[in-house]
Coordinates of C-alpha atoms and ligand atoms in Angstrom, one line a residue:
X23 CA 0.0 0.0 0.0
X24 CA 1.4 3.4 -1.0
X25 CA 1.9 5.9 1.8
X26 CA -0.7 8.8 1.8
X27 CA -2.2 7.7 -1.5
X28 CA -5.9 8.6 -1.9
X29 CA -8.6 7.3 -4.2
X30 CA -12.2 8.1 -4.7
X31 CA -14.4 5.1 -5.7
X32 CA -17.6 6.0 -7.6
X33 CA -17.3 8.8 -10.2
X34 CA -20.9 10.0 -10.0
X35 CA -21.9 13.5 -9.1
X36 CA -20.6 13.4 -5.5
X37 CA -17.6 11.2 -6.2
X38 CA -16.4 13.7 -8.9
X39 CA -17.0 16.7 -6.6
X40 CA -15.0 15.1 -3.8
X41 CA -12.3 14.2 -6.2
X42 CA -12.1 17.8 -7.4
X43 CA -12.1 19.1 -3.8
X44 CA -9.4 16.8 -2.5
X45 CA -7.3 17.2 -5.6
X46 CA -6.7 20.9 -4.6
X47 CA -4.1 19.7 -2.1
X48 CA -2.7 16.5 -3.4
X49 CA -2.9 13.9 -6.2
X50 CA -6.1 11.9 -5.9
X51 CA -7.0 8.9 -8.0
X52 CA -10.5 8.1 -9.0
X53 CA -12.3 5.0 -10.3
X54 CA -15.8 3.9 -11.2
X55 CA -17.9 1.1 -12.7
X56 CA -17.9 2.9 -16.0
X57 CA -14.6 4.2 -17.4
X58 CA -14.6 8.0 -17.6
X59 CA -12.4 10.8 -19.1
X60 CA -11.3 12.3 -15.7
X61 CA -7.8 13.2 -14.8
X62 CA -6.1 10.5 -12.7
X63 CA -8.8 7.9 -13.5
X64 CA -7.5 4.4 -12.7
X65 CA -8.8 0.9 -12.6
X66 CA -10.3 -0.5 -9.5
X67 CA -7.3 -2.6 -8.6
X68 CA -5.0 0.4 -8.5
X69 CA -7.5 2.4 -6.5
X70 CA -7.9 -0.3 -3.9
X71 CA -4.1 -0.2 -3.3
X72 CA -4.4 3.3 -1.9
X73 CA -4.2 3.8 1.8
X74 CA -7.1 6.2 1.9
X75 CA -10.4 5.5 0.2
X76 CA -13.5 7.7 -0.2
X77 CA -16.4 5.5 -1.4
X78 CA -19.3 7.3 -3.1
X79 CA -21.6 4.7 -4.6
X80 CA -25.4 4.5 -3.9
X81 CA -26.4 3.0 -0.6
X82 CA -28.4 0.1 -2.1
X83 CA -25.4 -1.0 -4.1
X84 CA -22.8 -1.1 -1.3
X85 CA -23.3 -4.6 0.1
X86 CA -22.9 -6.3 -3.3
X87 CA -20.1 -4.0 -4.3
X88 CA -18.2 -4.9 -1.2
X89 CA -18.8 -8.6 -1.6
X90 CA -17.7 -8.6 -5.2
X91 CA -14.8 -6.1 -5.2
X92 CA -13.4 -5.3 -1.8
X93 CA -10.5 -6.8 0.0
X94 CA -9.5 -5.2 3.3
X95 CA -5.8 -4.7 3.7
X96 CA -5.6 -1.9 6.2
X97 CA -7.1 1.0 4.2
X98 CA -8.8 4.0 6.0
X99 CA -12.2 4.7 4.5
X100 CA -14.6 7.6 4.3
X101 CA -18.1 6.7 3.2
X102 CA -19.8 9.4 1.3
X103 CA -23.2 7.7 0.7
X104 CA -26.4 8.7 2.5
X105 CA -29.1 6.0 2.8
X106 CA -30.4 2.9 4.6
X107 CA -30.4 -0.5 2.8
X108 CA -34.1 -1.2 2.0
X109 CA -33.8 -5.0 1.6
X110 CA -32.4 -5.5 5.2
X111 CA -33.1 -2.2 7.1
X112 CA -29.3 -2.1 7.8
X113 CA -27.5 1.2 8.3
X114 CA -24.4 1.6 6.2
X115 CA -22.0 1.3 9.2
X116 CA -23.5 -2.1 9.9
X117 CA -22.9 -3.3 6.3
X118 CA -19.4 -2.0 6.3
X119 CA -18.7 -3.6 9.7
X120 CA -18.6 -7.0 8.0
X121 CA -15.7 -5.8 5.8
X122 CA -13.8 -3.1 7.6
X123 CA -12.9 -2.6 11.4
X124 CA -14.8 0.3 13.0
X125 CA -11.6 2.3 13.7
X126 CA -10.8 2.3 10.0
X127 CA -14.0 3.9 8.8
X128 CA -15.7 7.3 8.9
X129 CA -18.9 8.7 7.4
X130 CA -19.3 12.1 5.8
X131 CA -22.3 14.2 6.6
X132 CA -23.6 17.8 6.3
X133 CA -25.0 20.1 3.7
X134 CA -23.1 19.6 0.5
X135 CA -24.6 19.8 -3.0
X136 CA -22.0 18.3 -5.3
X137 CA -22.5 21.1 -7.9
X138 CA -21.4 23.8 -5.4
X139 CA -18.5 21.8 -4.1
X140 CA -17.3 21.4 -7.7
X141 CA -17.3 25.2 -8.0
X142 CA -15.1 25.5 -4.9
X143 CA -17.9 27.3 -2.9
X144 CA -17.5 27.2 0.9
X145 CA -19.0 24.4 2.9
X146 CA -18.8 22.6 6.2
X147 CA -18.8 18.8 6.6
X148 CA -18.7 16.4 9.5
X149 CA -16.5 13.3 9.6
X150 CA -18.2 10.8 11.8
X151 CA -16.2 8.0 13.2
X152 CA -15.5 6.0 16.4
X153 CA -11.9 7.0 15.8
X154 CA -10.9 10.7 16.2
X155 CA -7.5 9.7 14.8
X156 CA -9.2 8.8 11.5
X157 CA -10.7 12.3 11.4
X158 CA -7.2 13.8 12.1
X159 CA -5.8 11.7 9.2
X160 CA -8.5 12.7 6.6
X161 CA -9.1 16.3 7.6
X162 CA -5.8 17.8 6.2
X163 CA -6.7 16.3 2.8
X164 CA -9.7 18.7 2.5
X165 CA -9.2 22.1 0.7
X166 CA -9.4 25.5 2.4
X167 CA -13.0 26.0 1.1
X168 CA -14.2 23.0 3.1
X169 CA -14.2 23.1 6.9
X170 CA -14.3 19.7 8.6
X171 CA -15.7 18.9 12.0
X172 CA -15.4 15.7 14.0
X173 CA -18.2 13.7 15.6
X174 CA -18.3 10.2 17.1
X175 CA -22.1 10.0 16.6
X176 CA -22.0 7.7 13.5
X177 CA -25.5 6.5 13.8
X178 CA -26.9 10.0 14.3
X179 CA -25.1 11.3 11.2
X180 CA -26.3 8.3 9.2
X181 CA -29.9 8.6 10.3
X182 CA -29.9 12.4 9.6
X183 CA -28.2 12.0 6.1
X184 CA -30.6 9.3 5.1
X185 CA -33.8 10.7 6.6
X186 CA -33.4 14.2 5.2
X187 CA -33.6 12.7 1.7
X188 CA -37.1 11.3 2.5
X189 CA -38.1 14.7 4.0
X190 CA -36.8 16.4 0.8
X191 CA -39.2 14.3 -1.2
X192 CA -42.0 15.3 1.1
X193 CA -41.0 19.0 0.9
X194 CA -40.9 18.8 -2.9
X195 CA -44.4 17.3 -2.9
X196 CA -45.5 20.2 -0.6
X197 CA -44.1 22.8 -3.1
X198 CA -45.5 20.9 -6.1
X199 CA -49.0 21.0 -4.5
X200 CA -48.7 24.8 -3.9
X201 CA -49.4 24.3 -0.2
X202 CA -47.5 27.4 0.8
X203 CA -44.5 28.3 2.8
X204 CA -46.2 27.9 6.2
X205 CA -47.0 24.3 5.3
X206 CA -43.5 23.7 4.0
X207 CA -41.8 25.1 7.2
X208 CA -44.1 23.1 9.4
X209 CA -43.3 20.0 7.4
X210 CA -39.6 20.5 7.7
X211 CA -39.7 21.4 11.4
X212 CA -41.9 18.3 12.2
X213 CA -39.6 16.3 9.9
X214 CA -36.6 17.3 12.1
X215 CA -38.5 16.2 15.2
X216 CA -39.4 12.9 13.5
X217 CA -35.9 12.1 12.3
X218 CA -34.5 12.8 15.8
X219 CA -37.1 10.5 17.4
X220 CA -36.2 7.8 14.9
X221 CA -32.5 8.4 15.4
X222 CA -32.7 8.4 19.2
X223 CA -34.3 5.0 19.1
X224 CA -31.2 3.7 17.5
X225 CA -28.9 5.4 19.9
X226 CA -28.2 8.8 18.1
X227 CA -27.4 12.0 20.0
X228 CA -30.0 14.9 20.0
X229 CA -27.2 17.4 19.3
X230 CA -26.4 15.7 15.9
X231 CA -29.9 16.6 14.6
X232 CA -29.5 20.3 15.6
X233 CA -26.1 20.7 13.7
X234 CA -24.8 20.3 10.2
X235 CA -25.7 16.7 9.7
X236 CA -29.3 17.2 10.8
X237 CA -30.9 20.6 10.5
X238 CA -28.1 21.8 8.2
X239 CA -28.5 19.1 5.5
X240 CA -32.3 19.0 6.0
X241 CA -32.7 22.8 5.4
X242 CA -30.5 22.6 2.3
X243 CA -32.1 19.6 0.7
X244 CA -35.7 20.2 1.6
X245 CA -35.6 23.8 0.2
X246 CA -33.9 23.5 -3.2
X247 CA -34.5 22.2 -6.7
X248 CA -30.8 21.4 -6.7
X249 CA -31.8 18.3 -4.6
X250 CA -32.6 15.2 -6.6
X251 CA -34.9 14.0 -3.9
X252 CA -36.8 17.3 -3.8
X253 CA -37.3 17.0 -7.6
X254 CA -38.7 13.5 -7.1
X255 CA -41.3 15.1 -4.8
X256 CA -42.1 17.8 -7.4
X257 CA -42.6 15.0 -9.9
X258 CA -44.9 13.0 -7.6
X259 CA -47.0 16.1 -6.9
X260 CA -47.6 16.5 -10.6
X261 CA -48.8 12.9 -10.8
X262 CA -45.8 11.6 -12.8
X263 CA -45.1 8.0 -12.2
X264 CA -41.8 7.1 -10.4
X265 CA -40.2 5.3 -13.4
X266 CA -40.6 8.5 -15.6
X267 CA -39.3 10.7 -12.7
X268 CA -36.2 8.6 -12.4
X269 CA -35.6 8.4 -16.1
X270 CA -35.7 12.2 -16.2
X271 CA -33.5 12.5 -13.2
X272 CA -30.7 10.2 -14.5
X273 CA -29.1 10.1 -11.0
X274 CA -29.7 8.4 -7.7
X275 CA -32.4 9.7 -5.4
X276 CA -31.7 7.8 -2.2
X277 CA -34.9 8.9 -0.4
X278 CA -37.0 6.5 -2.4
X279 CA -35.5 3.3 -1.0
X280 CA -34.8 4.9 2.3
X281 CA -38.5 5.7 2.8
X282 CA -39.2 2.0 2.4
X283 CA -36.4 1.2 4.9
X284 CA -37.7 3.7 7.5
X285 CA -41.3 2.5 7.0
X286 CA -40.3 -1.1 7.8
X287 CA -37.9 -0.3 10.6
X288 CA -40.5 2.0 12.3
X289 CA -43.2 -0.7 12.0
X290 CA -40.8 -3.3 13.5
X291 CA -39.7 -1.1 16.4
X292 CA -42.9 0.9 16.9
X293 CA -41.4 4.3 16.3
X294 CA -43.8 7.1 15.2
X295 CA -42.7 8.3 11.7
X296 CA -45.8 9.8 10.0
X297 CA -44.1 11.9 7.3
X298 CA -41.8 9.1 6.2
X299 CA -44.7 6.7 6.1
X300 CA -46.8 9.0 3.9
X301 CA -43.8 9.4 1.5
X302 CA -43.6 5.6 1.3
X303 CA -47.4 5.4 0.6
X304 CA -47.2 8.1 -2.1
X305 CA -44.3 6.3 -3.7
X306 CA -46.6 3.2 -3.7
X307 CA -49.3 5.1 -5.5
X308 CA -51.3 7.0 -2.8
X309 CA -52.7 10.4 -3.9
X310 CA -50.5 13.1 -2.2
X311 CA -53.7 15.1 -1.4
X312 CA -55.0 12.1 0.6
X313 CA -51.6 11.9 2.4
X314 CA -51.9 15.6 3.3
X315 CA -55.4 15.0 4.8
X316 CA -54.0 12.1 6.8
X317 CA -51.1 14.2 8.1
X318 CA -53.4 17.1 9.1
X319 CA -55.8 14.8 11.0
X320 CA -56.1 15.6 14.8
Ligands
NDP692 N1 -24.7 14.5 -5.3 C1 -24.7 15.1 -4.1 O1 -24.8 16.3 -4.0 C2 -24.4 14.3 -2.9 C3 -24.6 12.9 -2.9 N2 -24.4 12.2 -1.7 C4 -24.6 10.7 -1.7 O2 -23.5 10.1 -2.5 C5 -24.0 8.9 -3.0 C6 -23.7 8.9 -4.5 O3 -24.4 10.0 -5.1 P1 -24.1 10.7 -6.5 O4 -22.6 10.5 -6.8 O5 -24.6 12.0 -6.4 O6 -25.0 9.7 -7.4 P2 -24.9 9.6 -9.0 O7 -26.2 9.0 -9.4 O8 -24.4 10.8 -9.7 O9 -23.7 8.5 -9.2 C7 -23.7 7.3 -8.6 C8 -22.4 6.5 -9.0 O10 -22.4 5.3 -8.4 C9 -21.9 4.3 -9.3 N3 -22.6 3.0 -9.1 C10 -23.9 2.9 -9.3 N4 -24.3 1.6 -9.1 C11 -23.1 0.9 -8.8 C12 -22.7 -0.4 -8.6 N5 -23.6 -1.4 -8.5 N6 -21.4 -0.7 -8.4 C13 -20.5 0.3 -8.5 N7 -20.8 1.6 -8.7 C14 -22.0 1.9 -8.9 C15 -22.1 4.8 -10.7 O11 -20.9 4.6 -11.4 P3 -20.8 4.7 -13.0 O12 -21.2 6.1 -13.3 O13 -19.3 4.5 -13.1 O14 -21.6 3.7 -13.6 C16 -22.4 6.3 -10.5 O15 -21.5 7.1 -11.1 C17 -25.5 8.8 -2.7 O16 -25.7 8.0 -1.5 C18 -25.9 10.3 -2.4 O17 -27.0 10.4 -1.5 C19 -24.0 12.8 -0.6 C20 -23.8 14.1 -0.5 C21 -24.0 15.0 -1.7
13P693 O1 -27.1 15.1 0.1 C1 -27.1 16.0 -0.6 C2 -26.7 17.4 -0.2 O2 -26.2 17.4 1.1 C3 -27.7 15.9 -2.0 O3 -29.0 15.7 -2.0 P1 -29.8 15.0 -3.2 O4 -29.3 13.6 -3.3 O5 -31.3 15.1 -2.9 O6 -29.5 15.8 -4.4

């Protein structure tokens, strides 16, 4: 393994933005499923030989990708994905735990649209890991326009990053139905309470939901057409079917599968998650106006 070598795995929107950002300070390799014309693009084998890896592939694909491609040989890893595996209800840290020791892995969270990061606009991110040393190792790789914070609340950051995608779909629906800014602010505020309730059940800290990973990323994503999940919500409000919405989007919208995961987990553990449940029902074909009536019921 080469000392201080870094590679990004997954050259989608976020992988490419992180590659751009980290390349400001040092040479960073990048690889992906599909070969791309990007500087320092290498094959997967070469990337896996790096000491530091940043993995940016969709949450639902991670387990298979790890099974088929990954061999642990001491690498330090940052996970850039945000989602919960729908087929199992597992959080990403649980999936990675079968392949990588906990002290070798961290999870990125916080408000960070790839498009803005790729323009070098300022942003703040959290590196969540049981190991503060891992944060200290990765932090110097980030450019001056990204401020990094450390948190040990891995589960809190994971729940926040995944849940806000579902709430962004809900917020897009709210906007698409022209329900007004009062309704949208209420939805986002209640959504924050809901994600905290869900997170606390799994051991998350309240403070995580009030910071960058929770309120920060939620306010960003649930308020902007730059969010893919928000755009899914807009499409659902105009009665488009989900296949057409996804074809138009051409990129991942993690909130779709995460809504299913939250719905199942909340049923299993009896956690009250009314907004996420309605998003799941709308994705399954319920009329959004009926969902609204159900959410407003006393
Ligand atoms: N975009 C953003 O602003 C942010 C995104 N994220 C999160 O990062 C993750 C990735 O998002 P993003 O990059 O935007 O998504 P994109 O849809 O832009 O790209 C996803 C990438 O994942 C790769 N991929 C898909 N399926 C597989 C698979 N089975 N095996 C290996 N690679 C696969 C694809 O590679 P290829 O193109 O080579 O086929 C594709 O480039 C998501 O979890 C998202 O929530 C987090 C913060 C910000
Ligand atoms: O996570 C993101 C910003 O922090 C990106 O959100 P979308 O996937 O909805 O575009």
